PDB file of C-alpha atoms in Angstrom:
ATOM      1  CA  MET A   1    -252.078-187.609 -73.623  1.00 55.00           C
ATOM      2  CA  GLN A   2    -249.454-189.869 -75.166  1.00 64.00           C
ATOM      3  CA  ASN A   3    -247.955-192.755 -73.249  1.00 92.00           C
ATOM      4  CA  TYR A   4    -244.197-193.197 -73.101  1.00 96.00           C
ATOM      5  CA  ASP A   5    -241.892-195.886 -71.859  1.00 98.00           C
ATOM      6  CA  ILE A   6    -240.037-193.321 -69.742  1.00 98.00           C
ATOM      7  CA  VAL A   7    -240.618-189.806 -68.434  1.00 97.00           C
ATOM      8  CA  TYR A   8    -237.572-187.917 -67.151  1.00 97.00           C
ATOM      9  CA  ILE A   9    -238.211-184.942 -64.866  1.00 95.00           C
ATOM     10  CA  LYS A  10    -235.244-182.569 -64.839  1.00 94.00           C
ATOM     11  CA  GLY A  11    -233.827-180.812 -61.790  1.00 92.00           C
ATOM     12  CA  ASN A  12    -234.032-177.171 -60.741  1.00 88.00           C
ATOM     13  CA  PRO A  13    -232.384-175.124 -63.510  1.00 88.00           C
ATOM     14  CA  SER A  14    -231.439-172.420 -60.989  1.00 86.00           C
ATOM     15  CA  SER A  15    -229.096-174.719 -59.070  1.00 85.00           C
ATOM     16  CA  GLY A  16    -225.806-175.508 -60.722  1.00 86.00           C
ATOM     17  CA  THR A  17    -224.520-174.291 -64.055  1.00 90.00           C
ATOM     18  CA  LEU A  18    -225.969-174.844 -67.500  1.00 91.00           C
ATOM     19  CA  LEU A  19    -222.989-177.091 -68.258  1.00 94.00           C
ATOM     20  CA  GLN A  20    -223.697-179.218 -65.164  1.00 93.00           C
ATOM     21  CA  HIS A  21    -227.354-179.576 -66.135  1.00 93.00           C
ATOM     22  CA  ASP A  22    -226.379-180.491 -69.694  1.00 95.00           C
ATOM     23  CA  GLN A  23    -224.017-183.122 -68.289  1.00 95.00           C
ATOM     24  CA  ILE A  24    -226.626-184.822 -66.073  1.00 96.00           C
ATOM     25  CA  ASN A  25    -229.394-184.535 -68.675  1.00 97.00           C
ATOM     26  CA  ASN A  26    -227.168-186.038 -71.374  1.00 97.00           C
ATOM     27  CA  SER A  27    -226.203-188.877 -69.008  1.00 97.00           C
ATOM     28  CA  VAL A  28    -229.855-189.705 -68.357  1.00 98.00           C
ATOM     29  CA  ILE A  29    -230.836-189.454 -72.025  1.00 98.00           C
ATOM     30  CA  GLU A  30    -227.956-191.767 -72.933  1.00 97.00           C
ATOM     31  CA  LEU A  31    -229.482-194.366 -70.577  1.00 98.00           C
ATOM     32  CA  ILE A  32    -233.017-194.052 -71.985  1.00 98.00           C
ATOM     33  CA  LYS A  33    -232.502-193.229 -75.665  1.00 97.00           C
ATOM     34  CA  SER A  34    -233.450-196.714 -76.877  1.00 97.00           C
ATOM     35  CA  TYR A  35    -236.983-196.250 -75.497  1.00 98.00           C
ATOM     36  CA  SER A  36    -239.750-193.769 -76.168  1.00 98.00           C
ATOM     37  CA  TYR A  37    -239.339-190.952 -73.674  1.00 98.00           C
ATOM     38  CA  GLU A  38    -240.440-187.463 -72.750  1.00 96.00           C
ATOM     39  CA  VAL A  39    -238.423-184.888 -70.818  1.00 96.00           C
ATOM     40  CA  ILE A  40    -240.235-182.567 -68.408  1.00 92.00           C
ATOM     41  CA  ASP A  41    -238.686-179.340 -67.106  1.00 88.00           C
ATOM     42  CA  SER A  42    -239.120-178.544 -63.440  1.00 80.00           C
ATOM     43  CA  GLN A  43    -239.132-174.771 -63.742  1.00 68.00           C
ATOM     44  CA  GLU A  44    -241.896-174.573 -61.171  1.00 63.00           C
ATOM     45  CA  LYS A  45    -241.438-175.548 -57.539  1.00 62.00           C
ATOM     46  CA  ASN A  46    -244.772-177.324 -57.760  1.00 63.00           C
ATOM     47  CA  LEU A  47    -245.706-179.420 -60.763  1.00 60.00           C
ATOM     48  CA  SER A  48    -249.310-179.866 -59.610  1.00 67.00           C
ATOM     49  CA  GLY A  49    -250.513-177.849 -62.598  1.00 72.00           C
ATOM     50  CA  VAL A  50    -248.266-179.686 -65.039  1.00 75.00           C
ATOM     51  CA  LYS A  51    -249.581-182.716 -66.880  1.00 81.00           C
ATOM     52  CA  ILE A  52    -247.062-185.507 -66.546  1.00 88.00           C
ATOM     53  CA  PRO A  53    -247.495-188.059 -69.330  1.00 91.00           C
ATOM     54  CA  LYS A  54    -248.243-191.664 -68.489  1.00 94.00           C
ATOM     55  CA  ALA A  55    -245.195-193.900 -68.500  1.00 96.00           C
ATOM     56  CA  LYS A  56    -243.952-197.217 -67.223  1.00 96.00           C
ATOM     57  CA  VAL A  57    -240.770-195.655 -65.816  1.00 98.00           C
ATOM     58  CA  TYR A  58    -240.272-192.264 -64.192  1.00 97.00           C
ATOM     59  CA  ILE A  59    -236.850-190.768 -63.523  1.00 98.00           C
ATOM     60  CA  GLY A  60    -236.407-187.635 -61.443  1.00 95.00           C
ATOM     61  CA  PHE A  61    -233.183-185.709 -60.992  1.00 95.00           C
ATOM     62  CA  SER A  62    -232.813-183.668 -57.797  1.00 92.00           C
ATOM     63  CA  ARG A  63    -235.945-181.491 -57.505  1.00 86.00           C
ATOM     64  CA  GLY A  64    -237.560-183.552 -60.256  1.00 88.00           C
ATOM     65  CA  SER A  65    -237.548-186.573 -57.942  1.00 90.00           C
ATOM     66  CA  ARG A  66    -239.979-185.006 -55.483  1.00 86.00           C
ATOM     67  CA  TYR A  67    -242.872-185.823 -57.820  1.00 86.00           C
ATOM     68  CA  LEU A  68    -242.123-189.549 -57.992  1.00 91.00           C
ATOM     69  CA  ASN A  69    -244.158-190.477 -54.909  1.00 87.00           C
ATOM     70  CA  LYS A  70    -247.274-188.955 -56.506  1.00 86.00           C
ATOM     71  CA  LEU A  71    -247.085-191.055 -59.670  1.00 90.00           C
ATOM     72  CA  ASP A  72    -248.490-194.456 -60.631  1.00 88.00           C
ATOM     73  CA  LYS A  73    -247.584-197.003 -57.964  1.00 90.00           C
ATOM     74  CA  SER A  74    -247.118-199.774 -60.531  1.00 94.00           C
ATOM     75  CA  SER A  75    -244.407-197.826 -62.374  1.00 96.00           C
ATOM     76  CA  LEU A  76    -240.660-198.036 -61.857  1.00 97.00           C
ATOM     77  CA  LYS A  77    -239.422-194.875 -60.133  1.00 97.00           C
ATOM     78  CA  ILE A  78    -235.788-193.806 -60.117  1.00 98.00           C
ATOM     79  CA  SER A  79    -234.442-190.843 -58.153  1.00 96.00           C
ATOM     80  CA  ILE A  80    -231.026-189.473 -59.074  1.00 96.00           C
ATOM     81  CA  GLY A  81    -229.538-187.156 -56.456  1.00 91.00           C
ATOM     82  CA  GLY A  82    -232.962-186.536 -54.980  1.00 88.00           C
ATOM     83  CA  ILE A  83    -235.339-187.830 -52.394  1.00 85.00           C
ATOM     84  CA  SER A  84    -236.137-191.395 -51.517  1.00 87.00           C
ATOM     85  CA  GLY A  85    -239.566-192.853 -50.973  1.00 85.00           C
ATOM     86  CA  THR A  86    -241.636-195.981 -51.008  1.00 85.00           C
ATOM     87  CA  ASN A  87    -240.775-198.009 -54.108  1.00 92.00           C
ATOM     88  CA  VAL A  88    -238.315-195.335 -55.291  1.00 95.00           C
ATOM     89  CA  HIS A  89    -234.831-196.477 -56.296  1.00 96.00           C
ATOM     90  CA  LEU A  90    -232.389-193.804 -55.118  1.00 94.00           C
ATOM     91  CA  PHE A  91    -228.997-193.245 -56.749  1.00 95.00           C
ATOM     92  CA  THR A  92    -226.644-190.667 -55.258  1.00 91.00           C
ATOM     93  CA  ASN A  93    -222.999-190.028 -56.074  1.00 88.00           C
ATOM     94  CA  SER A  94    -220.827-190.617 -52.985  1.00 87.00           C
ATOM     95  CA  GLU A  95    -219.477-187.046 -53.288  1.00 88.00           C
ATOM     96  CA  ASP A  96    -223.010-185.583 -53.335  1.00 86.00           C
ATOM     97  CA  LYS A  97    -223.925-184.368 -49.841  1.00 88.00           C
ATOM     98  CA  ILE A  98    -226.402-181.686 -50.894  1.00 82.00           C
ATOM     99  CA  LEU A  99    -229.357-183.288 -49.121  1.00 76.00           C
ATOM    100  CA  LEU A 100    -227.253-183.176 -45.940  1.00 82.00           C
ATOM    101  CA  GLY A 101    -226.752-179.434 -46.373  1.00 85.00           C
ATOM    102  CA  ASP A 102    -223.234-179.553 -47.841  1.00 84.00           C
ATOM    103  CA  ILE A 103    -223.057-177.050 -50.687  1.00 82.00           C
ATOM    104  CA  SER A 104    -219.296-177.186 -51.173  1.00 85.00           C
ATOM    105  CA  ASP A 105    -217.907-177.271 -54.712  1.00 86.00           C
ATOM    106  CA  LEU A 106    -217.074-180.983 -54.366  1.00 86.00           C
ATOM    107  CA  SER A 107    -220.605-181.827 -53.248  1.00 85.00           C
ATOM    108  CA  ILE A 108    -222.228-179.740 -55.977  1.00 86.00           C
ATOM    109  CA  GLN A 109    -219.981-181.259 -58.658  1.00 87.00           C
ATOM    110  CA  GLY A 110    -220.819-184.748 -57.378  1.00 86.00           C
ATOM    111  CA  HIS A 111    -224.527-183.926 -57.473  1.00 87.00           C
ATOM    112  CA  PHE A 112    -224.455-183.661 -61.271  1.00 90.00           C
ATOM    113  CA  ILE A 113    -222.563-186.903 -61.955  1.00 92.00           C
ATOM    114  CA  ILE A 114    -223.971-190.418 -62.204  1.00 95.00           C
ATOM    115  CA  CYS A 115    -221.135-192.818 -61.405  1.00 94.00           C
ATOM    116  CA  ASP A 116    -220.543-195.643 -63.862  1.00 95.00           C
ATOM    117  CA  ARG A 117    -221.687-198.434 -61.525  1.00 96.00           C
ATOM    118  CA  ASP A 118    -224.971-196.579 -60.953  1.00 96.00           C
ATOM    119  CA  LYS A 119    -225.431-196.101 -64.703  1.00 97.00           C
ATOM    120  CA  ILE A 120    -225.168-199.871 -65.092  1.00 98.00           C
ATOM    121  CA  LYS A 121    -227.663-200.463 -62.264  1.00 98.00           C
ATOM    122  CA  ILE A 122    -230.122-197.891 -63.625  1.00 98.00           C
ATOM    123  CA  LYS A 123    -229.906-199.297 -67.157  1.00 98.00           C
ATOM    124  CA  SER A 124    -230.420-202.836 -65.816  1.00 98.00           C
ATOM    125  CA  LEU A 125    -233.451-201.759 -63.778  1.00 97.00           C
ATOM    126  CA  ILE A 126    -235.010-200.056 -66.793  1.00 98.00           C
ATOM    127  CA  ASP A 127    -234.244-202.900 -69.191  1.00 98.00           C
ATOM    128  CA  SER A 128    -235.568-205.603 -66.872  1.00 97.00           C
ATOM    129  CA  PHE A 129    -238.728-203.582 -66.179  1.00 97.00           C
ATOM    130  CA  LEU A 130    -239.486-202.735 -69.812  1.00 96.00           C
ATOM    131  CA  LEU A 131    -238.301-205.858 -71.640  1.00 88.00           C
TER     132      LEU A 131
END
C-alpha cells in the first residue's frame, strides 16, 4: 500500500447537499494540494474493512474524523467539524452546533465551512509537521 503525506477522510455523503460537500472537500484539498495525498470516502458507517493508506497526516471531516483515534499515534491528526480525541486537533466553525444536536440551517451551513483563521492554523500545522 502506498504511503502519502496526507490522507483525507470525507464526511457522510448523506448529510448535507452535494454542493456543501464539494465546498468542504475543495477547501481541504486546497490546503493539502502541495503534498501527496489520498482522499477516502466514508460511505460506510464503519471503515474497519477499508484499508486506510499510511500517511504522516490524517484529516477527517465530520464522520470521517471518527477514525482518527484508531490511526498511527505518531501522525498528525486533524478533525474538521467532527470529534475530538487524544492528540487530535479539532477545528469547528463557530456556527456549527451539529455535535450539540442543533440541526438548524445556520448550524448545518456552518458545518461545511472552514473559517479563514482555521485554514491558516491547519495549513501551519501541516507545513510545520511535514517540512
